[in-house]
Amino acid sequence: MKWSEFFTSSVGKKFVMAFTGLFLISFLIVHVGINACIFADMVDPDDNGEMFNKAAHFMGASYVIRLMEIGLFAGIILHIVQGYMLEAQNRSRRKEGYAVSMGSKGSAWYKKSMGLLGTLILLFLIVHIAHFWVPSRITYETTLSEVSYNGNAMHDVFSKMVEVFQNGYVVILYILGCFSLAWHLLHGFQSSFRTVGVHNKKWLALVQSVGIGFSIIVPLIFALMPISIFFGWVTNS
Amino acid sequence: MEHYTMNLTLKVWRQKSSKEKGSFETYKVSDISSEMSFLEMIDVLNERLINEGKEPIAFDHDCREGICGACSMYINGRPHGPWTANTTCQLHMRAYKDGDTIVVEPWRANSFPVIKDLVVDRGAFDRIIAAGGFISANTGNAVDANATPIEKDKADAAFAAAACIGCGACVAACKNSSAMLFLSAKVSHLALLPQGGPERKSRVLNMVQQMDKEGFGACTFTEACEAVCPKEISVTNISRLNKEYLIAGLTEEK
Amino acid sequence: MLNSRIPAGQLDLKWTDYKGHCKLVNPANKRKLEIIIIGTGLAGASAAATLGELGYKVKAFCFQDSPRRAHSIAAQGGINAAKNYQNDGDSVFRLFYDTIKGGDYRAREANVHRLAEVSANIIDQCVAQGVPFAREYGGLLSNRSFGGTQVQRTFYAAGQTGQQLLIGAYQQLERQVSLGNVTMYTRHEMLDIVMVKDDKGVDKCRGVIVRNLITGELERHFGHAVLLCSGGYGNVFYLSTNAMGSNVTAAWKAHRKGAYFGNPCYTQIHPTCIPVSGDHQSKLTLMSESLRNDGRIWVPKKQGDNRKPSDIPEEERDYYLERRYPAFGNLVPRDVASRAAKERCDAGYGVGSSKQAVYLDYAAAIVRYGKIECGKLGIDNPSAEVIRKHGVDVVKEKYGNLFDMYEKITGENPYEVPMRIYPAVHYTMGGLWVDYELMTSIPGLYALGEANFSDHGANRLGASALMQGLADGYFVIPYTIGNYLADEIATKPISLDHPAFVETEKAVRDRIEKLMSIKGTQSVESLHKRLGKIMWDKCGMARNEQGLKEAIVEIQQLKKEFWSDVRIPGGINEMNPELDKANRVADFIELGELMCKDALNRKESCGGHFREESQTDEGEAQRDDVNFKYVSAWEFKGESEWQLHKEELNFEVAKPTQRSYK
């Protein structure tokens, strides 16, 4: 079997979705870990984003990580493109539909709405990239201020965050984004493991419970970031 | 058990042939006993249609004891009707009450074209089995049946997968019209047994290829198939199939 | 006239000798020989697969939408084999002997011995194909005992043994399809055989006319030989445990063309079925005989007792099988158990609203198993509740799927209330007469499995039908057909434009057109129901001369009515299930008449055939070996006209005795 055949069969396409999905899940862990540094300000009011800015600087300055970033974008794009293609293909398998739909008889709505949830996340992602990635990676000369810790100068990404999350509508948008992510993960996390072949009951139970925990905790921490800044729990002063 | 009679409104898909367009017809049926099976209720209606000089509703059915897999009605938005672990022929009218409206449709999937009324063509399933759903053991070659002991748990799991009746409810329920539950049941059945070992890789690759050729969709683990399966085949089998496919695809030499 | 072609020699060496001396066809010639197989149940699918493997060109036909749906799939209990894995004294001879005795000494010794010999190979073959039989914790195969035997020789796969065996054979069949050795025709029904004279002037079966059930088109197919594996004819009774589509048409067409019909009156009435609930009933559902291993059958001692079963105290219950047959108790063979139930119900002791049912009670088994479990778990002085809980778990593990099925159909919970059961038509021992090689009286036409008459005599033992179907298909026909085809290698495929094909197709077309042109007032179903009632009342579990004579007249009358007043909607050149059904019912009506004739002729009682005139003082069946130790093979001579040929049965090894299960 050629590689091209392997990845283009219906099962192979799902492998692509699952592996990229798992890769993106691993990215989420890094992302949430680094961004959670802003909460240092809640413990030490003098932190003012120092820990976060240092972490962001580390991520931005390392060439290894910049290379991985390219991989990340490739993964995201593959996940999105393959996802849409699969969705379109799957939908075309039933030209004449039912008069009475199954609704939620048999499977939960979010399991059947991965395309919709993914689209919501994509929309959010575009805004999110425009808010942070573009200013900090492309237009940083005009969009970011500088800050210096112990003589080490770096971009003040934290101030950018505080600035963005002053807008209530933006905060609501981010919370909705996190909701979509939570539902998407709730199915995607365990489903990707099952797609790549986890069928042993013991492991399946583990994957399922970790999956539920992950899909609640990670989006929740993400959501707390704009909320904390908006309500002034995390501040620049 | 209290028995009762009821009057019902049926909306049934009627389609003269695969070439003609179909539509719903509405029928009122009365004095239906709660002891009847669903198909006996259709029998009563058909008998009346014949007496009225009309064509009876065509539907697939044979054993009427839930094992042959012929019956295939999509009833009020659910393959085989409201009961779990059940086929249409084993559905009984005590599931309904007086005045209910019941909508009956054929299985819907491009790979299951309608032949007439509620009858669809499920030949794709046979072709998937022909692509590899077997162990090549010519008659006369067998060693003694007890020569290879098989772990009871594995034999039981193989049986649970082999219990599939090939009715196609999984495809009918799946939003993607995927046949993965059907396919995985066969792959699991044979992969769990030592006898299935020699053809393990080629089997899964060929069967998936045939499934794709037949135009079924991919599995997105919505689990609707498992919920409607009359034999309660588990979606775990799909994971096992995927594992088999992954290993086979990566290690097969050709 | 009748030559059963049983090889000479010692009984246990006949088959070995035969195999050593039968003619063979070389592989190059096999490719040129075409075989047609009608039906894809255990016999048909296994034959198609095996003959395909051997290199013959096979065409297989079934009326269902897939070969996997043949009614063999519904067999629940198991398959017998003389493996003696349980070390309980089983052997080929014992299986042979049990089968002959169980069949009430009306089967052919040589055939039955062959069946017992190949039984062990079947299990090996099925395991090699991946049939997931039940196993013990050590990984070896598990066995259970079945009604009418005292050894554990039944292999099973939960309550779905038939399904698993058929899926095994079906997979082998599909494999041959993928290899191009078998061409499969689904939704095709055989409507006649085609006879062509060979150069010596002998009429041979050379093909079939089939109808494509989707388009209605008639098709001609040539074959050097034709195998009928079309199952039994229990649906002549309208209500039976057979599938709705099971029919006699293929066998009947062959019969009308000259194939003798063997022992048509031998019908098996299965004792444990779910009783009829009303006029709407379309079919009956069997509950595996294995239920009798643990369940106790009883009726109230008082006639017309309307109390709930739980309100009837132990001393007011009549466990009539245990009372009448202390040695075998609830495990007596099917015919005996069925008649005993009928006797009780007829005498007014029946239960349920219809009074046509007896109780099958698991309360005692639940307590028994519960106590054993508590012992295993070391629970001292368990309460009745704890015992019950553990007992229910054991029963669920063993019979769960059957109990669930009962509950689905009746809406009653059998763990709480005793099940109600009543006998129902289940299997037909009779069928096309065949010789030792499974060839009918028409050269080139074979009958396998339930479609033939050969192995079960007047009563079939539990778990023997699956054995016979697979024995015929996997291990008998591959040898015996070669013996015929070896002389056919010079026969070139006959053109489908041969007058025999054209004429036969025309006759089939004419008949269909005639049926469609009647445009009467009665539905096929209603006429079938009436036939069933006549058959059940007068040619059912008990028969007598007067009833049978009446039945013959009534059936002839019904036949006239059918051909003048049946109403078939729809058209000919389209899918038309009513027309399919009409074709079948027309044949059932003719068969019903022959069954009554045969039952009338056989004045003795034997196995499933109980003539009220021939019973012992205790009401048991009384065989008459002096006058009736023969197979009745009926030759069709014209409408309502048959000639009886007798094939004398010789018992050299298993000497006939009065069957006793007391």
PDB file of N, CA, C and O in Angstrom, chain B residues 209-242:
ATOM      1  N   GLN B 209     -10.753  -0.662   1.584  1.00  0.00           N
ATOM      2  CA  GLN B 209     -10.732  -0.175   0.203  1.00  0.00           C
ATOM      3  C   GLN B 209     -12.093  -0.387  -0.470  1.00  0.00           C
ATOM      4  O   GLN B 209     -12.616   0.497  -1.139  1.00  0.00           O
ATOM      5  N   GLN B 210     -12.659  -1.583  -0.249  1.00  0.00           N
ATOM      6  CA  GLN B 210     -13.957  -1.877  -0.860  1.00  0.00           C
ATOM      7  C   GLN B 210     -15.041  -0.969  -0.269  1.00  0.00           C
ATOM      8  O   GLN B 210     -15.895  -0.461  -0.988  1.00  0.00           O
ATOM      9  N   MET B 211     -14.981  -0.756   1.025  1.00  0.00           N
ATOM     10  CA  MET B 211     -15.974   0.112   1.669  1.00  0.00           C
ATOM     11  C   MET B 211     -15.932   1.504   1.047  1.00  0.00           C
ATOM     12  O   MET B 211     -16.970   2.100   0.756  1.00  0.00           O
ATOM     13  N   ASP B 212     -14.720   2.017   0.829  1.00  0.00           N
ATOM     14  CA  ASP B 212     -14.605   3.347   0.223  1.00  0.00           C
ATOM     15  C   ASP B 212     -15.155   3.340  -1.196  1.00  0.00           C
ATOM     16  O   ASP B 212     -15.813   4.278  -1.627  1.00  0.00           O
ATOM     17  N   LYS B 213     -14.872   2.256  -1.898  1.00  0.00           N
ATOM     18  CA  LYS B 213     -15.349   2.153  -3.281  1.00  0.00           C
ATOM     19  C   LYS B 213     -16.883   2.161  -3.327  1.00  0.00           C
ATOM     20  O   LYS B 213     -17.488   2.694  -4.245  1.00  0.00           O
ATOM     21  N   GLU B 214     -17.493   1.572  -2.310  1.00  0.00           N
ATOM     22  CA  GLU B 214     -18.954   1.503  -2.281  1.00  0.00           C
ATOM     23  C   GLU B 214     -19.581   2.850  -1.934  1.00  0.00           C
ATOM     24  O   GLU B 214     -20.798   3.001  -2.008  1.00  0.00           O
ATOM     25  N   GLY B 215     -18.754   3.798  -1.491  1.00  0.00           N
ATOM     26  CA  GLY B 215     -19.282   5.137  -1.235  1.00  0.00           C
ATOM     27  C   GLY B 215     -19.859   5.362   0.146  1.00  0.00           C
ATOM     28  O   GLY B 215     -20.742   6.200   0.324  1.00  0.00           O
ATOM     29  N   PHE B 216     -19.401   4.602   1.135  1.00  0.00           N
ATOM     30  CA  PHE B 216     -19.822   4.890   2.507  1.00  0.00           C
ATOM     31  C   PHE B 216     -18.944   5.999   3.068  1.00  0.00           C
ATOM     32  O   PHE B 216     -17.823   6.218   2.599  1.00  0.00           O
ATOM     33  N   GLY B 217     -19.429   6.699   4.092  1.00  0.00           N
ATOM     34  CA  GLY B 217     -18.665   7.798   4.680  1.00  0.00           C
ATOM     35  C   GLY B 217     -17.656   7.312   5.703  1.00  0.00           C
ATOM     36  O   GLY B 217     -17.527   6.119   5.968  1.00  0.00           O
ATOM     37  N   ALA B 218     -16.928   8.280   6.273  1.00  0.00           N
ATOM     38  CA  ALA B 218     -15.920   7.955   7.286  1.00  0.00           C
ATOM     39  C   ALA B 218     -16.551   8.008   8.672  1.00  0.00           C
ATOM     40  O   ALA B 218     -17.593   8.619   8.857  1.00  0.00           O
ATOM     41  N   CYS B 219     -15.867   7.374   9.635  1.00  0.00           N
ATOM     42  CA  CYS B 219     -16.407   7.335  10.999  1.00  0.00           C
ATOM     43  C   CYS B 219     -15.938   8.543  11.791  1.00  0.00           C
ATOM     44  O   CYS B 219     -14.762   8.852  11.809  1.00  0.00           O
ATOM     45  N   THR B 220     -16.882   9.235  12.431  1.00  0.00           N
ATOM     46  CA  THR B 220     -16.484  10.335  13.304  1.00  0.00           C
ATOM     47  C   THR B 220     -16.899  10.067  14.748  1.00  0.00           C
ATOM     48  O   THR B 220     -17.073  10.986  15.529  1.00  0.00           O
ATOM     49  N   PHE B 221     -17.083   8.796  15.066  1.00  0.00           N
ATOM     50  CA  PHE B 221     -17.366   8.378  16.449  1.00  0.00           C
ATOM     51  C   PHE B 221     -18.523   9.107  17.108  1.00  0.00           C
ATOM     52  O   PHE B 221     -18.432   9.508  18.266  1.00  0.00           O
ATOM     53  N   THR B 222     -19.598   9.294  16.373  1.00  0.00           N
ATOM     54  CA  THR B 222     -20.766   9.898  17.025  1.00  0.00           C
ATOM     55  C   THR B 222     -21.512   8.844  17.835  1.00  0.00           C
ATOM     56  O   THR B 222     -22.363   9.165  18.636  1.00  0.00           O
ATOM     57  N   GLU B 223     -21.231   7.585  17.560  1.00  0.00           N
ATOM     58  CA  GLU B 223     -21.793   6.455  18.307  1.00  0.00           C
ATOM     59  C   GLU B 223     -23.282   6.213  18.069  1.00  0.00           C
ATOM     60  O   GLU B 223     -23.918   5.429  18.777  1.00  0.00           O
ATOM     61  N   ALA B 224     -23.839   6.869  17.064  1.00  0.00           N
ATOM     62  CA  ALA B 224     -25.245   6.627  16.752  1.00  0.00           C
ATOM     63  C   ALA B 224     -25.450   5.172  16.324  1.00  0.00           C
ATOM     64  O   ALA B 224     -26.465   4.552  16.616  1.00  0.00           O
ATOM     65  N   CYS B 225     -24.439   4.615  15.655  1.00  0.00           N
ATOM     66  CA  CYS B 225     -24.530   3.236  15.169  1.00  0.00           C
ATOM     67  C   CYS B 225     -24.715   2.266  16.327  1.00  0.00           C
ATOM     68  O   CYS B 225     -25.563   1.380  16.298  1.00  0.00           O
ATOM     69  N   GLU B 226     -23.903   2.460  17.353  1.00  0.00           N
ATOM     70  CA  GLU B 226     -23.966   1.562  18.503  1.00  0.00           C
ATOM     71  C   GLU B 226     -25.326   1.674  19.179  1.00  0.00           C
ATOM     72  O   GLU B 226     -25.901   0.672  19.616  1.00  0.00           O
ATOM     73  N   ALA B 227     -25.844   2.885  19.238  1.00  0.00           N
ATOM     74  CA  ALA B 227     -27.117   3.096  19.926  1.00  0.00           C
ATOM     75  C   ALA B 227     -28.268   2.359  19.244  1.00  0.00           C
ATOM     76  O   ALA B 227     -29.215   1.934  19.907  1.00  0.00           O
ATOM     77  N   VAL B 228     -28.200   2.197  17.923  1.00  0.00           N
ATOM     78  CA  VAL B 228     -29.325   1.563  17.225  1.00  0.00           C
ATOM     79  C   VAL B 228     -29.044   0.112  16.845  1.00  0.00           C
ATOM     80  O   VAL B 228     -29.932  -0.568  16.335  1.00  0.00           O
ATOM     81  N   CYS B 229     -27.833  -0.369  17.096  1.00  0.00           N
ATOM     82  CA  CYS B 229     -27.496  -1.728  16.642  1.00  0.00           C
ATOM     83  C   CYS B 229     -28.357  -2.769  17.357  1.00  0.00           C
ATOM     84  O   CYS B 229     -28.358  -2.837  18.581  1.00  0.00           O
ATOM     85  N   PRO B 230     -29.075  -3.595  16.617  1.00  0.00           N
ATOM     86  CA  PRO B 230     -29.930  -4.601  17.260  1.00  0.00           C
ATOM     87  C   PRO B 230     -29.123  -5.598  18.070  1.00  0.00           C
ATOM     88  O   PRO B 230     -29.627  -6.201  19.004  1.00  0.00           O
ATOM     89  N   LYS B 231     -27.868  -5.797  17.719  1.00  0.00           N
ATOM     90  CA  LYS B 231     -27.049  -6.772  18.429  1.00  0.00           C
ATOM     91  C   LYS B 231     -26.045  -6.088  19.344  1.00  0.00           C
ATOM     92  O   LYS B 231     -25.090  -6.717  19.798  1.00  0.00           O
ATOM     93  N   GLU B 232     -26.222  -4.818  19.562  1.00  0.00           N
ATOM     94  CA  GLU B 232     -25.381  -4.039  20.480  1.00  0.00           C
ATOM     95  C   GLU B 232     -23.889  -4.215  20.217  1.00  0.00           C
ATOM     96  O   GLU B 232     -23.093  -4.374  21.135  1.00  0.00           O
ATOM     97  N   ILE B 233     -23.520  -4.195  18.933  1.00  0.00           N
ATOM     98  CA  ILE B 233     -22.106  -4.249  18.574  1.00  0.00           C
ATOM     99  C   ILE B 233     -21.461  -2.948  19.053  1.00  0.00           C
ATOM    100  O   ILE B 233     -21.998  -1.874  18.828  1.00  0.00           O
ATOM    101  N   SER B 234     -20.315  -3.065  19.700  1.00  0.00           N
ATOM    102  CA  SER B 234     -19.698  -1.897  20.316  1.00  0.00           C
ATOM    103  C   SER B 234     -18.823  -1.128  19.331  1.00  0.00           C
ATOM    104  O   SER B 234     -18.155  -1.722  18.484  1.00  0.00           O
ATOM    105  N   VAL B 235     -18.793   0.209  19.482  1.00  0.00           N
ATOM    106  CA  VAL B 235     -17.908   1.020  18.632  1.00  0.00           C
ATOM    107  C   VAL B 235     -16.436   0.757  18.940  1.00  0.00           C
ATOM    108  O   VAL B 235     -15.568   1.140  18.168  1.00  0.00           O
ATOM    109  N   THR B 236     -16.192   0.104  20.059  1.00  0.00           N
ATOM    110  CA  THR B 236     -14.817  -0.295  20.361  1.00  0.00           C
ATOM    111  C   THR B 236     -14.217  -1.074  19.193  1.00  0.00           C
ATOM    112  O   THR B 236     -13.020  -1.006  18.931  1.00  0.00           O
ATOM    113  N   ASN B 237     -15.079  -1.810  18.509  1.00  0.00           N
ATOM    114  CA  ASN B 237     -14.599  -2.566  17.352  1.00  0.00           C
ATOM    115  C   ASN B 237     -14.008  -1.655  16.287  1.00  0.00           C
ATOM    116  O   ASN B 237     -13.100  -2.046  15.568  1.00  0.00           O
ATOM    117  N   ILE B 238     -14.574  -0.452  16.177  1.00  0.00           N
ATOM    118  CA  ILE B 238     -14.053   0.474  15.166  1.00  0.00           C
ATOM    119  C   ILE B 238     -12.625   0.871  15.529  1.00  0.00           C
ATOM    120  O   ILE B 238     -11.749   0.957  14.661  1.00  0.00           O
ATOM    121  N   SER B 239     -12.379   1.087  16.823  1.00  0.00           N
ATOM    122  CA  SER B 239     -11.011   1.402  17.230  1.00  0.00           C
ATOM    123  C   SER B 239     -10.080   0.248  16.911  1.00  0.00           C
ATOM    124  O   SER B 239      -8.946   0.441  16.466  1.00  0.00           O
ATOM    125  N   ARG B 240     -10.589  -0.963  17.129  1.00  0.00           N
ATOM    126  CA  ARG B 240      -9.742  -2.123  16.833  1.00  0.00           C
ATOM    127  C   ARG B 240      -9.451  -2.188  15.339  1.00  0.00           C
ATOM    128  O   ARG B 240      -8.321  -2.436  14.923  1.00  0.00           O
ATOM    129  N   LEU B 241     -10.473  -1.931  14.539  1.00  0.00           N
ATOM    130  CA  LEU B 241     -10.274  -1.901  13.086  1.00  0.00           C
ATOM    131  C   LEU B 241      -9.211  -0.863  12.738  1.00  0.00           C
ATOM    132  O   LEU B 241      -8.300  -1.129  11.948  1.00  0.00           O
ATOM    133  N   ASN B 242      -9.311   0.334  13.341  1.00  0.00           N
ATOM    134  CA  ASN B 242      -8.354   1.384  13.016  1.00  0.00           C
ATOM    135  C   ASN B 242      -6.937   0.974  13.394  1.00  0.00           C
ATOM    136  O   ASN B 242      -5.985   1.251  12.670  1.00  0.00           O
TER     137      ASN B 242
END
